[in-house]
């Protein structure tokens, strides 16, 4: 069973929070899949990860490019795991696939979007019901993560 973390964005946007979480995942030696709810969001994150910081970038590709199995970070709208990722990020209302094959899954949701908050509540219940270890993290005023449950 996967360790499933729910990250409640209250002080920053997805574009501000996601790169740091991806960097930490890659630093651990994990391959990553980021599943978005739409192709438009996938493509926007693709562009953002190349330029989000002046002194670096995150090597990645999207699921429409060749050689997905070789990518350290793969952005997708689908449920597959072509790069054999150990961690899956679900953003922008993405519907999770079976997560039992992952070490960790992370739901990132915008606390200012009632639809995303409600969906996260549903996913929380589903993940607990499936037997995953589930934790809830919320941003503090200084944009750090504080475990709430």
mmCIF file of N, CA, C and O in Angstrom, residues 48-87:
data_model
loop_
_atom_site.group_PDB
_atom_site.id
_atom_site.type_symbol
_atom_site.label_atom_id
_atom_site.label_comp_id
_atom_site.label_asym_id
_atom_site.label_seq_id
_atom_site.Cartn_x
_atom_site.Cartn_y
_atom_site.Cartn_z
ATOM 1 N N UNK A 48 6.373 25.644 -17.451
ATOM 2 C CA UNK A 48 6.789 26.244 -16.184
ATOM 3 C C UNK A 48 8.022 25.560 -15.592
ATOM 4 O O UNK A 48 8.922 26.230 -15.065
ATOM 5 N N UNK A 49 8.092 24.242 -15.670
ATOM 6 C CA UNK A 49 9.202 23.517 -15.039
ATOM 7 C C UNK A 49 10.551 23.773 -15.724
ATOM 8 O O UNK A 49 11.589 23.535 -15.131
ATOM 9 N N UNK A 50 10.524 24.285 -16.940
ATOM 10 C CA UNK A 50 11.783 24.640 -17.611
ATOM 11 C C UNK A 50 12.299 25.997 -17.159
ATOM 12 O O UNK A 50 13.500 26.266 -17.268
ATOM 13 N N UNK A 51 11.433 26.858 -16.648
ATOM 14 C CA UNK A 51 11.836 28.246 -16.375
ATOM 15 C C UNK A 51 11.487 28.739 -14.972
ATOM 16 O O UNK A 51 11.658 29.916 -14.687
ATOM 17 N N UNK A 52 11.025 27.873 -14.090
ATOM 18 C CA UNK A 52 10.529 28.337 -12.785
ATOM 19 C C UNK A 52 11.612 28.953 -11.919
ATOM 20 O O UNK A 52 11.315 29.690 -10.988
ATOM 21 N N UNK A 53 12.861 28.669 -12.223
ATOM 22 C CA UNK A 53 13.965 29.220 -11.436
ATOM 23 C C UNK A 53 15.065 29.656 -12.397
ATOM 24 O O UNK A 53 15.359 28.957 -13.363
ATOM 25 N N UNK A 54 15.682 30.790 -12.108
ATOM 26 C CA UNK A 54 16.726 31.317 -12.992
ATOM 27 C C UNK A 54 17.965 30.438 -13.046
ATOM 28 O O UNK A 54 18.642 30.379 -14.071
ATOM 29 N N UNK A 55 18.281 29.752 -11.956
ATOM 30 C CA UNK A 55 19.535 28.997 -11.891
ATOM 31 C C UNK A 55 19.353 27.498 -12.080
ATOM 32 O O UNK A 55 20.245 26.723 -11.751
ATOM 33 N N UNK A 56 18.230 27.063 -12.611
ATOM 34 C CA UNK A 56 18.053 25.638 -12.828
ATOM 35 C C UNK A 56 16.709 25.303 -13.436
ATOM 36 O O UNK A 56 15.895 26.177 -13.716
ATOM 37 N N UNK A 57 16.509 24.014 -13.645
ATOM 38 C CA UNK A 57 15.258 23.510 -14.197
ATOM 39 C C UNK A 57 15.105 22.066 -13.735
ATOM 40 O O UNK A 57 16.033 21.477 -13.180
ATOM 41 N N UNK A 58 13.937 21.521 -13.945
ATOM 42 C CA UNK A 58 13.685 20.116 -13.650
ATOM 43 C C UNK A 58 13.578 19.360 -14.964
ATOM 44 O O UNK A 58 12.709 19.659 -15.788
ATOM 45 N N UNK A 59 14.465 18.397 -15.169
ATOM 46 C CA UNK A 59 14.410 17.575 -16.369
ATOM 47 C C UNK A 59 13.119 16.766 -16.338
ATOM 48 O O UNK A 59 12.820 16.098 -15.341
ATOM 49 N N UNK A 60 12.362 16.840 -17.416
ATOM 50 C CA UNK A 60 11.070 16.180 -17.466
ATOM 51 C C UNK A 60 10.606 16.089 -18.913
ATOM 52 O O UNK A 60 11.239 16.628 -19.817
ATOM 53 N N UNK A 61 9.483 15.412 -19.111
ATOM 54 C CA UNK A 61 8.835 15.342 -20.420
ATOM 55 C C UNK A 61 7.345 15.127 -20.192
ATOM 56 O O UNK A 61 6.907 14.854 -19.069
ATOM 57 N N UNK A 62 6.586 15.238 -21.272
ATOM 58 C CA UNK A 62 5.164 14.931 -21.196
ATOM 59 C C UNK A 62 4.915 13.563 -21.825
ATOM 60 O O UNK A 62 5.780 13.018 -22.524
ATOM 61 N N UNK A 63 3.727 13.055 -21.618
ATOM 62 C CA UNK A 63 3.368 11.744 -22.138
ATOM 63 C C UNK A 63 3.199 11.715 -23.657
ATOM 64 O O UNK A 63 3.037 10.660 -24.239
ATOM 65 N N UNK A 64 3.274 12.842 -24.310
ATOM 66 C CA UNK A 64 3.149 12.853 -25.776
ATOM 67 C C UNK A 64 4.517 12.893 -26.465
ATOM 68 O O UNK A 64 4.584 12.953 -27.680
ATOM 69 N N UNK A 65 5.581 12.871 -25.689
ATOM 70 C CA UNK A 65 6.934 12.896 -26.245
ATOM 71 C C UNK A 65 7.508 11.478 -26.280
ATOM 72 O O UNK A 65 7.055 10.604 -25.537
ATOM 73 N N UNK A 66 8.538 11.252 -27.120
ATOM 74 C CA UNK A 66 9.124 9.911 -27.183
ATOM 75 C C UNK A 66 9.902 9.561 -25.913
ATOM 76 O O UNK A 66 10.309 10.443 -25.163
ATOM 77 N N UNK A 67 10.055 8.278 -25.690
ATOM 78 C CA UNK A 67 10.862 7.717 -24.604
ATOM 79 C C UNK A 67 10.361 8.069 -23.203
ATOM 80 O O UNK A 67 11.146 8.463 -22.338
ATOM 81 N N UNK A 68 9.085 7.917 -22.929
ATOM 82 C CA UNK A 68 8.585 8.247 -21.590
ATOM 83 C C UNK A 68 9.228 7.391 -20.492
ATOM 84 O O UNK A 68 9.378 7.859 -19.359
ATOM 85 N N UNK A 69 9.626 6.190 -20.809
ATOM 86 C CA UNK A 69 10.218 5.300 -19.801
ATOM 87 C C UNK A 69 11.541 5.830 -19.267
ATOM 88 O O UNK A 69 11.969 5.449 -18.178
ATOM 89 N N UNK A 70 12.192 6.718 -19.999
ATOM 90 C CA UNK A 70 13.501 7.228 -19.597
ATOM 91 C C UNK A 70 13.424 8.532 -18.798
ATOM 92 O O UNK A 70 14.458 9.047 -18.378
ATOM 93 N N UNK A 71 12.247 9.046 -18.569
ATOM 94 C CA UNK A 71 12.104 10.360 -17.947
ATOM 95 C C UNK A 71 12.111 10.284 -16.423
ATOM 96 O O UNK A 71 11.400 9.466 -15.849
ATOM 97 N N UNK A 72 12.872 11.142 -15.766
ATOM 98 C CA UNK A 72 12.834 11.172 -14.305
ATOM 99 C C UNK A 72 11.519 11.743 -13.781
ATOM 100 O O UNK A 72 11.033 11.348 -12.722
ATOM 101 N N UNK A 73 10.917 12.674 -14.544
ATOM 102 C CA UNK A 73 9.619 13.251 -14.214
ATOM 103 C C UNK A 73 8.785 13.227 -15.495
ATOM 104 O O UNK A 73 9.212 13.739 -16.528
ATOM 105 N N UNK A 74 7.609 12.640 -15.399
ATOM 106 C CA UNK A 74 6.722 12.567 -16.553
ATOM 107 C C UNK A 74 5.402 13.238 -16.209
ATOM 108 O O UNK A 74 4.786 12.925 -15.197
ATOM 109 N N UNK A 75 4.987 14.174 -17.059
ATOM 110 C CA UNK A 75 3.707 14.859 -16.904
ATOM 111 C C UNK A 75 2.685 14.181 -17.804
ATOM 112 O O UNK A 75 2.957 13.965 -18.989
ATOM 113 N N UNK A 76 1.521 13.851 -17.253
ATOM 114 C CA UNK A 76 0.535 13.098 -18.002
ATOM 115 C C UNK A 76 -0.870 13.470 -17.595
ATOM 116 O O UNK A 76 -1.085 14.037 -16.515
ATOM 117 N N UNK A 77 -1.820 13.144 -18.433
ATOM 118 C CA UNK A 77 -3.233 13.222 -18.071
ATOM 119 C C UNK A 77 -3.794 11.819 -17.859
ATOM 120 O O UNK A 77 -4.934 11.673 -17.441
ATOM 121 N N UNK A 78 -2.986 10.805 -18.149
ATOM 122 C CA UNK A 78 -3.446 9.425 -18.082
ATOM 123 C C UNK A 78 -3.112 8.722 -16.780
ATOM 124 O O UNK A 78 -2.458 9.280 -15.901
ATOM 125 N N UNK A 79 -3.539 7.483 -16.701
ATOM 126 C CA UNK A 79 -3.368 6.688 -15.491
ATOM 127 C C UNK A 79 -2.164 5.750 -15.537
ATOM 128 O O UNK A 79 -1.868 5.086 -14.549
ATOM 129 N N UNK A 80 -1.483 5.684 -16.646
ATOM 130 C CA UNK A 80 -0.354 4.760 -16.785
ATOM 131 C C UNK A 80 0.866 5.253 -16.005
ATOM 132 O O UNK A 80 0.930 6.405 -15.598
ATOM 133 N N UNK A 81 1.836 4.363 -15.857
ATOM 134 C CA UNK A 81 3.090 4.682 -15.176
ATOM 135 C C UNK A 81 4.255 4.221 -16.057
ATOM 136 O O UNK A 81 4.981 3.292 -15.711
ATOM 137 N N UNK A 82 4.449 4.861 -17.208
ATOM 138 C CA UNK A 82 5.438 4.389 -18.171
ATOM 139 C C UNK A 82 6.891 4.544 -17.731
ATOM 140 O O UNK A 82 7.770 3.882 -18.264
ATOM 141 N N UNK A 83 7.184 5.414 -16.765
ATOM 142 C CA UNK A 83 8.565 5.583 -16.308
ATOM 143 C C UNK A 83 8.804 4.855 -14.975
ATOM 144 O O UNK A 83 9.788 5.109 -14.310
ATOM 145 N N UNK A 84 7.911 3.943 -14.628
ATOM 146 C CA UNK A 84 7.989 3.170 -13.383
ATOM 147 C C UNK A 84 8.285 4.058 -12.170
ATOM 148 O O UNK A 84 9.164 3.785 -11.364
ATOM 149 N N UNK A 85 7.493 5.113 -12.049
ATOM 150 C CA UNK A 85 7.652 6.078 -10.956
ATOM 151 C C UNK A 85 7.310 5.425 -9.618
ATOM 152 O O UNK A 85 6.430 4.576 -9.531
ATOM 153 N N UNK A 86 8.012 5.883 -8.582
ATOM 154 C CA UNK A 86 7.714 5.454 -7.223
ATOM 155 C C UNK A 86 6.714 6.394 -6.553
ATOM 156 O O UNK A 86 6.089 6.037 -5.566
ATOM 157 N N UNK A 87 6.611 7.620 -7.080
ATOM 158 C CA UNK A 87 5.712 8.617 -6.497
ATOM 159 C C UNK A 87 4.857 9.232 -7.593
ATOM 160 O O UNK A 87 5.334 9.490 -8.697
#
